[in-house]
CSV table of C-alpha atoms in Angstrom, one decimal:
chain,number,residue,atom,x,y,z
A,1059,MET,CA,-45.6,-51.3,10.6
A,1060,PHE,CA,-46.3,-47.6,10.2
A,1061,LEU,CA,-45.3,-45.9,7.0
A,1062,ALA,CA,-45.0,-42.3,5.8
A,1063,ARG,CA,-47.6,-40.7,3.6
A,1064,ILE,CA,-47.9,-37.4,1.6
A,1065,ASP,CA,-51.4,-35.9,1.4
A,1066,LYS,CA,-52.6,-32.9,-0.7
A,1067,LEU,CA,-55.2,-30.3,0.0
A,1068,TYR,CA,-57.1,-28.9,-3.0
A,1069,LEU,CA,-59.8,-26.3,-3.6
A,1070,ASP,CA,-62.3,-26.9,-6.4
A,1071,LYS,CA,-64.2,-24.3,-8.5
A,1072,ILE,CA,-67.2,-24.4,-6.2
A,1073,GLY,CA,-65.2,-23.7,-3.1
A,1074,ASN,CA,-65.1,-27.1,-1.6
A,1075,PHE,CA,-61.9,-28.4,0.0
A,1076,ILE,CA,-60.7,-31.8,-1.1
A,1077,LEU,CA,-58.2,-33.8,0.9
A,1078,GLU,CA,-56.5,-36.4,-1.3
A,1079,LYS,CA,-54.7,-39.0,0.8
A,1080,GLY,CA,-51.5,-40.4,-0.6
A,1081,ILE,CA,-50.3,-44.0,-0.6
A,1082,SER,CA,-48.4,-45.1,2.5
A,1083,SER,CA,-44.9,-46.5,1.7
A,1084,LYS,CA,-41.3,-46.3,2.8
A,1085,ASN,CA,-40.6,-43.7,0.1
A,1086,PRO,CA,-43.9,-41.9,-0.4
A,1087,LYS,CA,-44.5,-39.8,-3.5
A,1088,ALA,CA,-47.0,-37.0,-4.0
A,1089,SER,CA,-49.9,-37.6,-6.3
A,1090,ASN,CA,-50.4,-35.8,-9.6
A,1091,LYS,CA,-52.2,-32.5,-9.6
A,1092,ASN,CA,-55.6,-32.3,-11.4
A,1093,ASP,CA,-56.0,-29.2,-13.6
A,1094,ALA,CA,-59.6,-28.6,-12.4
A,1095,VAL,CA,-58.5,-27.9,-8.8
A,1096,MET,CA,-56.1,-25.5,-7.1
A,1097,GLU,CA,-53.5,-26.9,-4.8
A,1098,ILE,CA,-53.6,-25.3,-1.3
A,1099,ALA,CA,-51.1,-27.4,0.7
A,1100,THR,CA,-48.9,-30.5,0.9
A,1101,ILE,CA,-49.1,-32.5,4.2
A,1102,LYS,CA,-46.2,-34.8,4.9
A,1103,LEU,CA,-47.0,-37.4,7.6
A,1104,PRO,CA,-43.9,-39.2,9.0
A,1105,PRO,CA,-44.0,-42.8,10.0
A,1106,CYS,CA,-45.2,-43.4,13.6
A,1107,LEU,CA,-46.9,-40.0,13.9
A,1108,TYR,CA,-47.6,-39.7,17.7
A,1109,ASN,CA,-47.7,-35.9,17.9
A,1110,PRO,CA,-49.7,-33.9,15.3
A,1111,GLN,CA,-47.1,-31.1,15.5
A,1112,ASN,CA,-44.7,-33.5,13.7
A,1113,ALA,CA,-46.7,-33.4,10.5
A,1114,ILE,CA,-45.1,-31.0,8.0
A,1115,VAL,CA,-47.5,-28.7,6.2
A,1116,THR,CA,-46.3,-26.7,3.2
A,1117,LEU,CA,-48.6,-24.0,1.8
A,1118,MET,CA,-48.5,-23.3,-1.9
A,1119,ASP,CA,-47.9,-19.8,-3.2
A,1120,ASN,CA,-51.0,-19.1,-5.3
A,1121,ARG,CA,-50.6,-15.5,-6.1
A,1122,ARG,CA,-52.1,-14.3,-9.3
A,1123,TYR,CA,-54.1,-17.5,-9.8
A,1124,THR,CA,-56.8,-17.0,-12.4
């Protein structure tokens, strides 16, 4: 059985991208944000993902981030 998942894309202080995979479930929840990294995007993967265009990518508004 295929289940939905919510992943997060982060950027750390050094400039490395970190993809944090969520837990697959019928009602997925996003993980908690770590203060040491900047959140770039949320990626929602629906169940039975046959076509990559069906993934929903939401970019975060990081203006004036210091």
